PDB file of C-alpha atoms in Angstrom:
ATOM      1  CA  GLN A   1     -19.278  18.313   3.002  1.00 69.00           C
ATOM      2  CA  LYS A   2     -15.790  18.703   4.518  1.00 79.00           C
ATOM      3  CA  GLU A   3     -14.591  15.942   6.789  1.00 90.00           C
ATOM      4  CA  VAL A   4     -14.006  18.462   9.655  1.00 94.00           C
ATOM      5  CA  GLU A   5     -16.300  21.398  10.201  1.00 93.00           C
ATOM      6  CA  GLN A   6     -15.474  24.174  12.675  1.00 93.00           C
ATOM      7  CA  ASP A   7     -17.722  26.842  13.971  1.00 84.00           C
ATOM      8  CA  PRO A   8     -17.239  30.007  11.998  1.00 80.00           C
ATOM      9  CA  GLY A   9     -15.880  33.120  13.558  1.00 85.00           C
ATOM     10  CA  PRO A  10     -14.582  35.516  14.464  1.00 94.00           C
ATOM     11  CA  LEU A  11     -15.264  35.428  18.135  1.00 95.00           C
ATOM     12  CA  SER A  12     -14.754  38.341  20.511  1.00 97.00           C
ATOM     13  CA  VAL A  13     -15.035  38.008  24.260  1.00 97.00           C
ATOM     14  CA  PRO A  14     -14.140  40.108  27.357  1.00 97.00           C
ATOM     15  CA  GLU A  15     -11.190  39.161  29.483  1.00 97.00           C
ATOM     16  CA  GLY A  16     -12.096  36.572  32.053  1.00 97.00           C
ATOM     17  CA  ALA A  17     -14.864  34.998  29.960  1.00 97.00           C
ATOM     18  CA  ILE A  18     -15.241  31.206  29.339  1.00 97.00           C
ATOM     19  CA  VAL A  19     -14.709  30.435  25.712  1.00 97.00           C
ATOM     20  CA  SER A  20     -16.190  27.368  23.963  1.00 96.00           C
ATOM     21  CA  LEU A  21     -14.749  26.318  20.550  1.00 97.00           C
ATOM     22  CA  ASN A  22     -16.310  23.424  18.623  1.00 96.00           C
ATOM     23  CA  CYS A  23     -15.649  21.054  15.734  1.00 96.00           C
ATOM     24  CA  THR A  24     -17.682  18.226  14.248  1.00 96.00           C
ATOM     25  CA  TYR A  25     -16.405  15.559  11.877  1.00 96.00           C
ATOM     26  CA  SER A  26     -17.845  12.913   9.576  1.00 95.00           C
ATOM     27  CA  ASN A  27     -15.052  10.317   9.304  1.00 92.00           C
ATOM     28  CA  SER A  28     -15.474   7.515  11.946  1.00 90.00           C
ATOM     29  CA  ALA A  29     -11.767   6.522  11.374  1.00 88.00           C
ATOM     30  CA  PHE A  30     -10.563   9.611  13.274  1.00 90.00           C
ATOM     31  CA  GLN A  31      -9.253   8.467  16.563  1.00 88.00           C
ATOM     32  CA  TYR A  32      -6.858  11.144  17.651  1.00 89.00           C
ATOM     33  CA  PHE A  33      -7.892  14.758  18.216  1.00 92.00           C
ATOM     34  CA  MET A  34      -5.836  17.897  18.697  1.00 92.00           C
ATOM     35  CA  TRP A  35      -6.266  21.609  19.183  1.00 96.00           C
ATOM     36  CA  TYR A  36      -3.650  23.918  17.843  1.00 96.00           C
ATOM     37  CA  ARG A  37      -3.207  27.638  18.496  1.00 97.00           C
ATOM     38  CA  GLN A  38      -1.827  29.899  15.672  1.00 96.00           C
ATOM     39  CA  TYR A  39      -0.700  33.492  16.250  1.00 95.00           C
ATOM     40  CA  SER A  40      -0.520  35.790  13.300  1.00 92.00           C
ATOM     41  CA  ARG A  41       2.345  34.906  10.974  1.00 89.00           C
ATOM     42  CA  LYS A  42       3.355  31.950  13.010  1.00 93.00           C
ATOM     43  CA  GLY A  43       3.008  28.140  12.705  1.00 94.00           C
ATOM     44  CA  PRO A  44       0.406  26.147  14.593  1.00 95.00           C
ATOM     45  CA  GLU A  45       1.348  25.289  18.165  1.00 94.00           C
ATOM     46  CA  LEU A  46      -0.053  22.197  19.847  1.00 92.00           C
ATOM     47  CA  LEU A  47      -2.324  22.950  22.792  1.00 94.00           C
ATOM     48  CA  MET A  48      -4.201  19.697  23.542  1.00 92.00           C
ATOM     49  CA  TYR A  49      -3.888  16.080  22.248  1.00 89.00           C
ATOM     50  CA  THR A  50      -6.544  13.496  23.168  1.00 88.00           C
ATOM     51  CA  TYR A  51      -7.524   9.968  22.172  1.00 83.00           C
ATOM     52  CA  SER A  52     -10.466   8.828  24.069  1.00 77.00           C
ATOM     53  CA  SER A  53     -13.947  10.231  24.630  1.00 84.00           C
ATOM     54  CA  GLY A  54     -14.158  12.351  27.688  1.00 87.00           C
ATOM     55  CA  ASN A  55     -12.388  15.409  29.106  1.00 90.00           C
ATOM     56  CA  LYS A  56      -8.768  16.266  29.359  1.00 92.00           C
ATOM     57  CA  GLU A  57      -7.702  19.266  31.383  1.00 94.00           C
ATOM     58  CA  ASP A  58      -4.458  21.327  31.172  1.00 94.00           C
ATOM     59  CA  GLY A  59      -4.395  24.510  33.186  1.00 96.00           C
ATOM     60  CA  ARG A  60      -7.119  26.873  31.808  1.00 97.00           C
ATOM     61  CA  PHE A  61      -7.748  24.577  28.927  1.00 97.00           C
ATOM     62  CA  THR A  62     -10.143  21.611  28.752  1.00 96.00           C
ATOM     63  CA  ALA A  63     -10.568  19.454  25.691  1.00 96.00           C
ATOM     64  CA  GLN A  64     -13.700  17.390  25.366  1.00 96.00           C
ATOM     65  CA  VAL A  65     -14.279  14.557  22.942  1.00 95.00           C
ATOM     66  CA  ASP A  66     -17.628  12.836  22.142  1.00 94.00           C
ATOM     67  CA  LYS A  67     -16.871  10.064  19.586  1.00 92.00           C
ATOM     68  CA  SER A  68     -20.554   8.925  19.467  1.00 92.00           C
ATOM     69  CA  SER A  69     -21.655  12.356  18.347  1.00 93.00           C
ATOM     70  CA  LYS A  70     -18.408  13.024  16.359  1.00 94.00           C
ATOM     71  CA  TYR A  71     -18.010  16.281  18.198  1.00 94.00           C
ATOM     72  CA  ILE A  72     -15.033  17.910  19.952  1.00 96.00           C
ATOM     73  CA  SER A  73     -14.695  21.030  22.052  1.00 96.00           C
ATOM     74  CA  LEU A  74     -12.027  23.209  23.557  1.00 97.00           C
ATOM     75  CA  PHE A  75     -12.916  25.287  26.614  1.00 97.00           C
ATOM     76  CA  ILE A  76     -10.796  28.146  27.842  1.00 97.00           C
ATOM     77  CA  ARG A  77     -11.423  29.439  31.324  1.00 97.00           C
ATOM     78  CA  ASP A  78     -10.450  32.927  32.501  1.00 98.00           C
ATOM     79  CA  SER A  79      -9.605  33.998  29.043  1.00 97.00           C
ATOM     80  CA  GLN A  80      -6.690  36.429  28.699  1.00 97.00           C
ATOM     81  CA  PRO A  81      -5.831  38.922  25.934  1.00 97.00           C
ATOM     82  CA  SER A  82      -2.756  36.672  25.182  1.00 96.00           C
ATOM     83  CA  ASP A  83      -5.247  33.886  24.219  1.00 97.00           C
ATOM     84  CA  SER A  84      -6.144  36.072  21.181  1.00 97.00           C
ATOM     85  CA  ALA A  85      -5.212  33.840  18.214  1.00 97.00           C
ATOM     86  CA  THR A  86      -6.659  31.454  15.705  1.00 97.00           C
ATOM     87  CA  TYR A  87      -7.667  28.008  17.095  1.00 97.00           C
ATOM     88  CA  LEU A  88      -7.554  24.979  14.846  1.00 97.00           C
ATOM     89  CA  CYS A  89      -8.949  21.578  15.548  1.00 96.00           C
ATOM     90  CA  ALA A  90      -7.158  18.677  13.911  1.00 93.00           C
ATOM     91  CA  MET A  91      -7.800  14.948  13.679  1.00 91.00           C
ATOM     92  CA  SER A  92      -6.040  11.792  12.476  1.00 88.00           C
ATOM     93  CA  ALA A  93      -6.792   8.168  12.110  1.00 85.00           C
ATOM     94  CA  VAL A  94      -3.300   7.041  13.183  1.00 74.00           C
ATOM     95  CA  ALA A  95      -1.117   8.227  16.071  1.00 66.00           C
ATOM     96  CA  GLY A  96       2.393   9.412  16.035  1.00 58.00           C
ATOM     97  CA  ALA A  97       4.763   9.582  13.114  1.00 51.00           C
ATOM     98  CA  ASN A  98       2.373   8.001  10.693  1.00 59.00           C
ATOM     99  CA  SER A  99      -0.307  10.520  11.382  1.00 71.00           C
ATOM    100  CA  LYS A 100      -1.721  12.691   8.619  1.00 83.00           C
ATOM    101  CA  LEU A 101      -3.741  15.534  10.142  1.00 89.00           C
ATOM    102  CA  THR A 102      -7.060  16.867   8.820  1.00 92.00           C
ATOM    103  CA  PHE A 103      -7.646  20.360  10.116  1.00 95.00           C
ATOM    104  CA  GLY A 104     -10.668  22.475  10.569  1.00 96.00           C
ATOM    105  CA  LYS A 105     -10.888  25.935   9.071  1.00 95.00           C
ATOM    106  CA  GLY A 106      -9.895  27.649  12.266  1.00 95.00           C
ATOM    107  CA  ILE A 107     -11.673  30.286  14.340  1.00 95.00           C
ATOM    108  CA  THR A 108     -10.168  33.635  15.239  1.00 96.00           C
ATOM    109  CA  LEU A 109     -10.615  34.559  18.878  1.00 97.00           C
ATOM    110  CA  SER A 110     -10.137  38.035  20.209  1.00 97.00           C
ATOM    111  CA  VAL A 111     -10.066  38.651  24.069  1.00 97.00           C
ATOM    112  CA  ARG A 112     -10.768  42.281  24.911  1.00 97.00           C
ATOM    113  CA  PRO A 113      -8.919  43.701  27.978  1.00 95.00           C
TER     114      PRO A 113
ATOM    115  CA  GLY B   1      16.658  23.164  21.424  1.00 54.00           C
ATOM    116  CA  ALA B   2      15.881  24.689  18.058  1.00 80.00           C
ATOM    117  CA  GLY B   3      12.522  24.180  16.572  1.00 92.00           C
ATOM    118  CA  VAL B   4      11.604  23.546  12.880  1.00 96.00           C
ATOM    119  CA  SER B   5      13.222  26.140  10.754  1.00 97.00           C
ATOM    120  CA  GLN B   6      11.821  27.242   7.384  1.00 98.00           C
ATOM    121  CA  THR B   7      13.460  29.494   4.901  1.00 97.00           C
ATOM    122  CA  PRO B   8      12.701  31.930   3.385  1.00 97.00           C
ATOM    123  CA  SER B   9       9.975  33.321   5.634  1.00 96.00           C
ATOM    124  CA  ASN B  10       8.561  35.204   2.671  1.00 97.00           C
ATOM    125  CA  LYS B  11       8.878  34.600  -1.033  1.00 98.00           C
ATOM    126  CA  VAL B  12       7.437  36.773  -3.831  1.00 98.00           C
ATOM    127  CA  THR B  13       7.799  35.386  -7.339  1.00 97.00           C
ATOM    128  CA  GLU B  14       6.242  35.948 -10.779  1.00 97.00           C
ATOM    129  CA  LYS B  15       3.846  33.612 -12.406  1.00 97.00           C
ATOM    130  CA  GLY B  16       5.623  30.929 -14.306  1.00 97.00           C
ATOM    131  CA  LYS B  17       8.866  30.946 -12.231  1.00 98.00           C
ATOM    132  CA  TYR B  18      10.316  28.057 -10.243  1.00 98.00           C
ATOM    133  CA  VAL B  19      10.619  28.252  -6.384  1.00 98.00           C
ATOM    134  CA  GLU B  20      12.273  26.174  -3.722  1.00 98.00           C
ATOM    135  CA  LEU B  21      11.178  26.222  -0.073  1.00 98.00           C
ATOM    136  CA  ARG B  22      13.428  24.747   2.633  1.00 98.00           C
ATOM    137  CA  CYS B  23      12.689  22.982   5.876  1.00 98.00           C
ATOM    138  CA  ASP B  24      15.145  22.129   8.679  1.00 97.00           C
ATOM    139  CA  PRO B  25      13.404  19.761  11.082  1.00 96.00           C
ATOM    140  CA  ILE B  26      14.147  19.301  14.678  1.00 94.00           C
ATOM    141  CA  SER B  27      17.362  17.330  15.107  1.00 92.00           C
ATOM    142  CA  GLY B  28      16.673  13.583  15.363  1.00 88.00           C
ATOM    143  CA  HIS B  29      13.094  13.772  14.005  1.00 90.00           C
ATOM    144  CA  THR B  30      12.772  11.220  11.246  1.00 89.00           C
ATOM    145  CA  ALA B  31       9.276  12.079  10.167  1.00 90.00           C
ATOM    146  CA  LEU B  32       8.735  15.323   8.168  1.00 93.00           C
ATOM    147  CA  TYR B  33       5.510  16.721   6.762  1.00 94.00           C
ATOM    148  CA  TRP B  34       4.583  19.595   4.366  1.00 97.00           C
ATOM    149  CA  TYR B  35       1.245  21.350   4.625  1.00 97.00           C
ATOM    150  CA  ARG B  36      -0.241  24.231   2.764  1.00 98.00           C
ATOM    151  CA  GLN B  37      -2.478  26.872   4.397  1.00 97.00           C
ATOM    152  CA  SER B  38      -4.526  29.224   2.292  1.00 95.00           C
ATOM    153  CA  LEU B  39      -5.815  32.443   3.787  1.00 92.00           C
ATOM    154  CA  GLY B  40      -8.677  31.834   6.172  1.00 90.00           C
ATOM    155  CA  GLN B  41      -8.363  28.019   5.927  1.00 93.00           C
ATOM    156  CA  GLY B  42      -6.756  25.283   7.968  1.00 95.00           C
ATOM    157  CA  PRO B  43      -3.547  23.590   6.793  1.00 96.00           C
ATOM    158  CA  GLU B  44      -3.855  20.889   4.166  1.00 96.00           C
ATOM    159  CA  PHE B  45      -1.633  17.889   3.968  1.00 94.00           C
ATOM    160  CA  LEU B  46       0.785  17.782   0.965  1.00 96.00           C
ATOM    161  CA  ILE B  47       3.464  15.053   1.627  1.00 95.00           C
ATOM    162  CA  TYR B  48       4.973  13.026   4.387  1.00 91.00           C
ATOM    163  CA  PHE B  49       8.581  11.668   4.564  1.00 91.00           C
ATOM    164  CA  GLN B  50       9.816   8.903   6.855  1.00 87.00           C
ATOM    165  CA  GLY B  51      13.606   9.145   6.569  1.00 87.00           C
ATOM    166  CA  THR B  52      14.634   9.883   3.013  1.00 88.00           C
ATOM    167  CA  GLY B  53      11.574   8.345   1.277  1.00 87.00           C
ATOM    168  CA  ALA B  54       8.223   9.927   0.595  1.00 85.00           C
ATOM    169  CA  ALA B  55       5.819   7.624   2.517  1.00 83.00           C
ATOM    170  CA  ASP B  56       2.726   9.463   1.381  1.00 88.00           C
ATOM    171  CA  ASP B  57       2.552  12.118  -1.331  1.00 92.00           C
ATOM    172  CA  SER B  58      -1.219  11.932  -1.884  1.00 92.00           C
ATOM    173  CA  GLY B  59      -1.756  15.537  -0.994  1.00 94.00           C
ATOM    174  CA  LEU B  60       0.447  17.062  -3.727  1.00 96.00           C
ATOM    175  CA  PRO B  61      -2.010  18.931  -5.947  1.00 95.00           C
ATOM    176  CA  ASN B  62      -0.319  18.178  -9.320  1.00 94.00           C
ATOM    177  CA  ASP B  63       2.963  17.322 -10.955  1.00 95.00           C
ATOM    178  CA  ARG B  64       4.253  20.958 -10.620  1.00 97.00           C
ATOM    179  CA  PHE B  65       4.857  20.140  -6.954  1.00 98.00           C
ATOM    180  CA  PHE B  66       7.739  17.985  -5.836  1.00 96.00           C
ATOM    181  CA  ALA B  67       9.553  17.465  -2.550  1.00 97.00           C
ATOM    182  CA  VAL B  68      12.857  15.827  -1.637  1.00 96.00           C
ATOM    183  CA  ARG B  69      14.705  14.843   1.557  1.00 95.00           C
ATOM    184  CA  PRO B  70      17.972  13.327   0.216  1.00 94.00           C
ATOM    185  CA  GLU B  71      19.739  12.792   3.525  1.00 92.00           C
ATOM    186  CA  GLY B  72      16.806  12.247   5.814  1.00 89.00           C
ATOM    187  CA  SER B  73      17.051  15.695   7.363  1.00 93.00           C
ATOM    188  CA  VAL B  74      16.602  18.896   5.481  1.00 96.00           C
ATOM    189  CA  SER B  75      13.658  18.795   2.932  1.00 97.00           C
ATOM    190  CA  THR B  76      13.024  21.150  -0.019  1.00 98.00           C
ATOM    191  CA  LEU B  77       9.592  21.683  -1.534  1.00 98.00           C
ATOM    192  CA  LYS B  78       9.884  22.558  -5.176  1.00 98.00           C
ATOM    193  CA  ILE B  79       7.160  24.300  -7.292  1.00 98.00           C
ATOM    194  CA  GLN B  80       7.589  24.567 -11.029  1.00 97.00           C
ATOM    195  CA  ARG B  81       5.757  26.996 -13.335  1.00 97.00           C
ATOM    196  CA  THR B  82       4.092  28.732 -10.320  1.00 98.00           C
ATOM    197  CA  GLU B  83       0.542  29.971 -10.638  1.00 97.00           C
ATOM    198  CA  ARG B  84      -1.312  32.686  -8.656  1.00 97.00           C
ATOM    199  CA  GLY B  85      -3.378  29.913  -6.976  1.00 96.00           C
ATOM    200  CA  ASP B  86      -0.156  28.586  -5.445  1.00 97.00           C
ATOM    201  CA  SER B  87      -0.019  31.656  -3.153  1.00 97.00           C
ATOM    202  CA  ALA B  88      -0.320  30.375   0.343  1.00 97.00           C
ATOM    203  CA  MET B  89       1.641  29.665   3.586  1.00 97.00           C
ATOM    204  CA  TYR B  90       3.713  26.523   3.225  1.00 98.00           C
ATOM    205  CA  LEU B  91       4.209  24.854   6.578  1.00 98.00           C
ATOM    206  CA  CYS B  92       6.636  22.135   7.534  1.00 97.00           C
ATOM    207  CA  ALA B  93       6.370  19.903  10.602  1.00 94.00           C
ATOM    208  CA  SER B  94       8.466  17.155  12.061  1.00 92.00           C
ATOM    209  CA  SER B  95       8.034  14.463  14.672  1.00 88.00           C
ATOM    210  CA  PRO B  96      10.115  11.618  16.223  1.00 83.00           C
ATOM    211  CA  THR B  97       9.436   8.096  14.989  1.00 71.00           C
ATOM    212  CA  GLY B  98       6.757   6.064  16.648  1.00 50.00           C
ATOM    213  CA  GLY B  99       4.613   6.680  19.668  1.00 50.00           C
ATOM    214  CA  ASN B 100       1.969   9.353  20.007  1.00 62.00           C
ATOM    215  CA  SER B 101       4.340  12.241  19.303  1.00 71.00           C
ATOM    216  CA  PRO B 102       2.524  15.314  18.009  1.00 78.00           C
ATOM    217  CA  LEU B 103       3.711  17.303  15.057  1.00 86.00           C
ATOM    218  CA  HIS B 104       6.004  20.317  15.667  1.00 89.00           C
ATOM    219  CA  PHE B 105       5.402  23.044  13.080  1.00 94.00           C
ATOM    220  CA  GLY B 106       7.744  25.659  11.750  1.00 96.00           C
ATOM    221  CA  ASN B 107       6.648  29.268  11.106  1.00 96.00           C
ATOM    222  CA  GLY B 108       6.144  28.607   7.442  1.00 97.00           C
ATOM    223  CA  THR B 109       7.030  30.305   4.188  1.00 98.00           C
ATOM    224  CA  ARG B 110       4.525  32.777   2.819  1.00 97.00           C
ATOM    225  CA  LEU B 111       4.575  32.378  -0.956  1.00 98.00           C
ATOM    226  CA  THR B 112       3.014  35.072  -3.117  1.00 98.00           C
ATOM    227  CA  VAL B 113       2.808  34.578  -6.933  1.00 98.00           C
ATOM    228  CA  THR B 114       2.213  37.787  -8.825  1.00 97.00           C
TER     229      THR B 114
END
């Protein structure tokens, strides 16, 4: 079993839909949780960075962490065609410059106009 | 300012050859990471530098892989006797020292071993 499991894709939704992306993890040492967006042929770009259990909102994006269930989610409201990309969850046990990220497999999202 | 720069963006080489992949981190970032991303997978950690020294090289798959950062800035990932299984996207990331700074990734070098 991998340390981080991400829901398989691909996922296709109509423009304006609410999208829910999820990851589960098995390592209790993970304390820091991130969501990255990766466009084709580009490097991952950080979307959200959270530490504690609960919700964190940034514009149309909400990250949710439930440490007791070892489960994290990313919600995208009013999805746009420009949101079409691969979304990767990532986790680490240590913050900042000493962090070593463990990534999920990624899920490819397509938002249809 | 400029982001993390990786060169070349694409590299095609024959099995058995030696390759070097270069990473220019964001100016002033002392931490530098190499990750490898196979098709359809998330990035996997290879090695982490803090300054000039490799603080953690536990992700390097075998002794054909080696990385250096002689002056604490630019880093080179070196792969000897390349194999077809080495074909992947090689990503470099950097971050400032300390705090909760996230990693800033470059656009990677896509390596194809034929």
